[in-house]
Amino acid sequence: MFLFTVTKPGLRQAGALALCAVCLCGTVAAAAHFTGDAVTASADAAPGIETTQDIGTYFTGYGFGTDLSTAAVDKVKIPKKWDDSFTAFNQVVQESGLDLSDYKGKTVEKWTLLCPELSTDDQDTYCVLLVYKAKAVGAYLLQKPSGEVTGLVTAAKASAEAAAAQAETAPAEEESAPAEGGEETDAQAAAAETELEYPTE
């Protein structure tokens, strides 16, 4: 058996060392905890518009599918002085919760992706996203060759209304379509009417 004798000064030193160790462990744990939270929060707050997939995902959130293989990017400059037409254009952009007012005079990336579901034989519709330092600053739909610009909310609403109208007409068409054996039924009805009009003995 081993005996360990500690005098009062030695006991005080050991207690002080133990207290320091506990404080140090607590400080390290707290630092790791809060630093981890800060990293996670900053990662969540990152804009994340860095790839064509990110751009496609952005428009998917509004219900628009895109063809990523058609992605193209240009550099455009937001004018410092706006005329009425550009002010109206910015109002279209504001539908998606974005605003170009803070980017006057800035050069941004203009990404365009084909939206097949809204394109026709006569006109193609493109989803356009303006990006500044990996942050979405403007978004809208562009039709070519007409050049017509539409806000995302307006386009999404119109698309939903068109889908609802199509869904309403589909059952009506099914009801008006002849059922199986419908021709025989019509023929029987015609025969019955003939018998009523021209009874035979």
GROMACS .gro file of C-alpha atoms in nm:
model
  201
    1MET     CA    1   0.000   0.000   0.000
    2PHE     CA    2   0.125   0.342  -0.092
    3LEU     CA    3   0.068   0.646   0.122
    4PHE     CA    4   0.072   0.992  -0.025
    5THR     CA    5   0.113   1.273   0.224
    6VAL     CA    6   0.041   1.628   0.124
    7THR     CA    7   0.119   1.926   0.340
    8LYS     CA    8  -0.105   2.234   0.347
    9PRO     CA    9   0.111   2.433   0.099
   10GLY     CA   10   0.125   2.132  -0.132
   11LEU     CA   11  -0.250   2.083  -0.106
   12ARG     CA   12  -0.313   2.442  -0.198
   13GLN     CA   13  -0.086   2.414  -0.504
   14ALA     CA   14  -0.256   2.093  -0.616
   15GLY     CA   15  -0.599   2.252  -0.572
   16ALA     CA   16  -0.493   2.560  -0.767
   17LEU     CA   17  -0.357   2.342  -1.050
   18ALA     CA   18  -0.678   2.138  -1.060
   19LEU     CA   19  -0.888   2.456  -1.071
   20CYS     CA   20  -0.674   2.595  -1.355
   21ALA     CA   21  -0.711   2.271  -1.548
   22VAL     CA   22  -1.090   2.277  -1.512
   23CYS     CA   23  -1.106   2.641  -1.624
   24LEU     CA   24  -0.881   2.571  -1.920
   25CYS     CA   25  -1.092   2.274  -2.033
   26GLY     CA   26  -1.408   2.481  -2.000
   27THR     CA   27  -1.257   2.767  -2.201
   28VAL     CA   28  -1.143   2.534  -2.480
   29ALA     CA   29  -1.482   2.362  -2.494
   30ALA     CA   30  -1.667   2.694  -2.504
   31ALA     CA   31  -1.436   2.828  -2.774
   32ALA     CA   32  -1.485   2.516  -2.984
   33HIS     CA   33  -1.862   2.531  -2.934
   34PHE     CA   34  -1.904   2.896  -3.031
   35THR     CA   35  -1.654   2.878  -3.315
   36GLY     CA   36  -1.836   2.578  -3.460
   37ASP     CA   37  -2.164   2.764  -3.445
   38ALA     CA   38  -2.010   3.067  -3.613
   39VAL     CA   39  -1.869   2.858  -3.896
   40THR     CA   40  -2.202   2.685  -3.949
   41ALA     CA   41  -2.391   3.014  -3.945
   42SER     CA   42  -2.155   3.177  -4.193
   43ALA     CA   43  -2.177   2.872  -4.420
   44ASP     CA   44  -2.556   2.890  -4.413
   45ALA     CA   45  -2.547   3.261  -4.486
   46ALA     CA   46  -2.315   3.220  -4.787
   47PRO     CA   47  -2.490   3.315  -5.115
   48GLY     CA   48  -2.366   3.002  -5.290
   49ILE     CA   49  -2.436   3.103  -5.653
   50GLU     CA   50  -2.118   2.958  -5.796
   51THR     CA   51  -2.218   2.687  -6.046
   52THR     CA   52  -2.480   2.634  -6.315
   53GLN     CA   53  -2.640   2.380  -6.082
   54ASP     CA   54  -2.687   2.654  -5.821
   55ILE     CA   55  -2.854   2.873  -6.085
   56GLY     CA   56  -3.081   2.590  -6.196
   57THR     CA   57  -3.177   2.526  -5.833
   58TYR     CA   58  -3.260   2.896  -5.789
   59PHE     CA   59  -3.517   2.887  -6.071
   60THR     CA   60  -3.651   2.549  -5.964
   61GLY     CA   61  -3.759   2.723  -5.645
   62TYR     CA   62  -4.000   2.927  -5.858
   63GLY     CA   63  -4.123   2.620  -6.045
   64PHE     CA   64  -3.917   2.668  -6.364
   65GLY     CA   65  -3.713   2.381  -6.501
   66THR     CA   66  -3.399   2.473  -6.694
   67ASP     CA   67  -3.169   2.303  -6.942
   68LEU     CA   68  -2.827   2.332  -6.776
   69SER     CA   69  -2.650   2.238  -7.101
   70THR     CA   70  -2.763   2.570  -7.253
   71ALA     CA   71  -2.608   2.783  -6.977
   72ALA     CA   72  -2.421   3.090  -7.101
   73VAL     CA   73  -2.265   3.380  -6.914
   74ASP     CA   74  -2.185   3.740  -7.012
   75LYS     CA   75  -2.055   4.045  -6.829
   76VAL     CA   76  -2.296   4.338  -6.817
   77LYS     CA   77  -2.277   4.671  -6.640
   78ILE     CA   78  -2.568   4.813  -6.442
   79PRO     CA   79  -2.602   5.176  -6.554
   80LYS     CA   80  -2.539   5.451  -6.298
   81LYS     CA   81  -2.819   5.668  -6.434
   82TRP     CA   82  -3.153   5.506  -6.500
   83ASP     CA   83  -3.418   5.613  -6.746
   84ASP     CA   84  -3.785   5.519  -6.719
   85SER     CA   85  -3.739   5.193  -6.908
   86PHE     CA   86  -3.464   5.067  -6.677
   87THR     CA   87  -3.664   5.172  -6.372
   88ALA     CA   88  -3.953   4.966  -6.508
   89PHE     CA   89  -3.712   4.678  -6.568
   90ASN     CA   90  -3.596   4.696  -6.206
   91GLN     CA   91  -3.960   4.670  -6.095
   92VAL     CA   92  -3.978   4.341  -6.284
   93VAL     CA   93  -3.662   4.225  -6.105
   94GLN     CA   94  -3.808   4.324  -5.767
   95GLU     CA   95  -4.079   4.059  -5.805
   96SER     CA   96  -3.823   3.800  -5.697
   97GLY     CA   97  -3.726   4.004  -5.389
   98LEU     CA   98  -3.412   4.144  -5.553
   99ASP     CA   99  -3.317   4.503  -5.635
  100LEU     CA  100  -3.053   4.647  -5.867
  101SER     CA  101  -3.053   4.988  -5.701
  102ASP     CA  102  -2.753   4.903  -5.484
  103TYR     CA  103  -2.548   4.787  -5.785
  104LYS     CA  104  -2.550   5.097  -6.004
  105GLY     CA  105  -2.226   5.116  -6.199
  106LYS     CA  106  -2.130   4.759  -6.102
  107THR     CA  107  -2.036   4.488  -6.352
  108VAL     CA  108  -2.232   4.168  -6.293
  109GLU     CA  109  -2.248   3.822  -6.448
  110LYS     CA  110  -2.556   3.761  -6.661
  111TRP     CA  111  -2.641   3.390  -6.669
  112THR     CA  112  -2.900   3.261  -6.916
  113LEU     CA  113  -3.052   2.911  -6.923
  114LEU     CA  114  -3.321   2.782  -7.157
  115CYS     CA  115  -3.658   2.707  -6.998
  116PRO     CA  116  -3.798   2.431  -7.224
  117GLU     CA  117  -4.143   2.414  -7.064
  118LEU     CA  118  -4.216   2.780  -7.146
  119SER     CA  119  -4.061   2.773  -7.494
  120THR     CA  120  -4.260   2.728  -7.815
  121ASP     CA  121  -4.177   2.670  -8.180
  122ASP     CA  122  -4.187   3.045  -8.242
  123GLN     CA  123  -4.022   3.174  -7.925
  124ASP     CA  124  -3.770   3.056  -7.667
  125THR     CA  125  -3.792   3.153  -7.301
  126TYR     CA  126  -3.475   3.194  -7.096
  127CYS     CA  127  -3.428   3.217  -6.722
  128VAL     CA  128  -3.184   3.500  -6.651
  129LEU     CA  129  -2.992   3.547  -6.326
  130LEU     CA  130  -2.768   3.844  -6.251
  131VAL     CA  131  -2.488   3.754  -6.010
  132TYR     CA  132  -2.247   3.983  -5.825
  133LYS     CA  133  -1.972   3.824  -5.616
  134ALA     CA  134  -2.154   3.489  -5.598
  135LYS     CA  135  -2.475   3.663  -5.489
  136ALA     CA  136  -2.800   3.676  -5.686
  137VAL     CA  137  -2.891   4.041  -5.743
  138GLY     CA  138  -3.148   4.015  -6.025
  139ALA     CA  139  -3.368   3.753  -6.188
  140TYR     CA  140  -3.627   3.750  -6.466
  141LEU     CA  141  -3.751   3.561  -6.773
  142LEU     CA  142  -3.647   3.672  -7.121
  143GLN     CA  143  -3.824   3.572  -7.442
  144LYS     CA  144  -3.635   3.559  -7.769
  145PRO     CA  145  -3.659   3.691  -8.034
  146SER     CA  146  -3.927   3.930  -7.898
  147GLY     CA  147  -3.709   4.052  -7.611
  148GLU     CA  148  -4.006   4.060  -7.372
  149VAL     CA  149  -3.910   4.053  -7.004
  150THR     CA  150  -4.132   3.897  -6.736
  151GLY     CA  151  -4.102   3.884  -6.358
  152LEU     CA  152  -4.067   3.543  -6.196
  153VAL     CA  153  -4.376   3.581  -5.977
  154THR     CA  154  -4.594   3.696  -6.268
  155ALA     CA  155  -4.469   3.410  -6.488
  156ALA     CA  156  -4.515   3.152  -6.212
  157LYS     CA  157  -4.870   3.274  -6.148
  158ALA     CA  158  -4.957   3.266  -6.518
  159SER     CA  159  -4.813   2.916  -6.549
  160ALA     CA  160  -5.014   2.795  -6.248
  161GLU     CA  161  -5.335   2.948  -6.387
  162ALA     CA  162  -5.276   2.785  -6.726
  163ALA     CA  163  -5.220   2.448  -6.560
  164ALA     CA  164  -5.538   2.489  -6.354
  165ALA     CA  165  -5.740   2.583  -6.662
  166GLN     CA  166  -5.605   2.280  -6.847
  167ALA     CA  167  -5.695   2.055  -6.553
  168GLU     CA  168  -6.052   2.192  -6.555
  169THR     CA  169  -6.103   2.135  -6.927
  170ALA     CA  170  -5.963   1.783  -6.921
  171PRO     CA  171  -6.253   1.628  -6.719
  172ALA     CA  172  -6.506   1.813  -6.937
  173GLU     CA  173  -6.350   1.662  -7.249
  174GLU     CA  174  -6.358   1.318  -7.089
  175GLU     CA  175  -6.727   1.358  -7.007
  176SER     CA  176  -6.812   1.470  -7.360
  177ALA     CA  177  -6.617   1.183  -7.514
  178PRO     CA  178  -6.840   0.885  -7.612
  179ALA     CA  179  -6.821   0.587  -7.383
  180GLU     CA  180  -6.752   0.239  -7.507
  181GLY     CA  181  -7.047   0.111  -7.700
  182GLY     CA  182  -7.171   0.467  -7.742
  183GLU     CA  183  -7.241   0.419  -8.112
  184GLU     CA  184  -7.460   0.117  -8.035
  185THR     CA  185  -7.648   0.317  -7.773
  186ASP     CA  186  -7.711   0.598  -8.020
  187ALA     CA  187  -7.825   0.346  -8.278
  188GLN     CA  188  -8.062   0.183  -8.030
  189ALA     CA  189  -8.201   0.523  -7.932
  190ALA     CA  190  -8.258   0.608  -8.300
  191ALA     CA  191  -8.435   0.275  -8.351
  192ALA     CA  192  -8.655   0.337  -8.049
  193GLU     CA  193  -8.748   0.682  -8.181
  194THR     CA  194  -8.831   0.528  -8.520
  195GLU     CA  195  -9.059   0.275  -8.356
  196LEU     CA  196  -9.237   0.552  -8.169
  197GLU     CA  197  -9.285   0.764  -8.479
  198TYR     CA  198  -9.362   0.475  -8.714
  199PRO     CA  199  -9.517   0.191  -8.515
  200THR     CA  200  -9.515  -0.135  -8.695
  201GLU     CA  201  -9.777  -0.398  -8.657
   0.00000   0.00000   0.00000
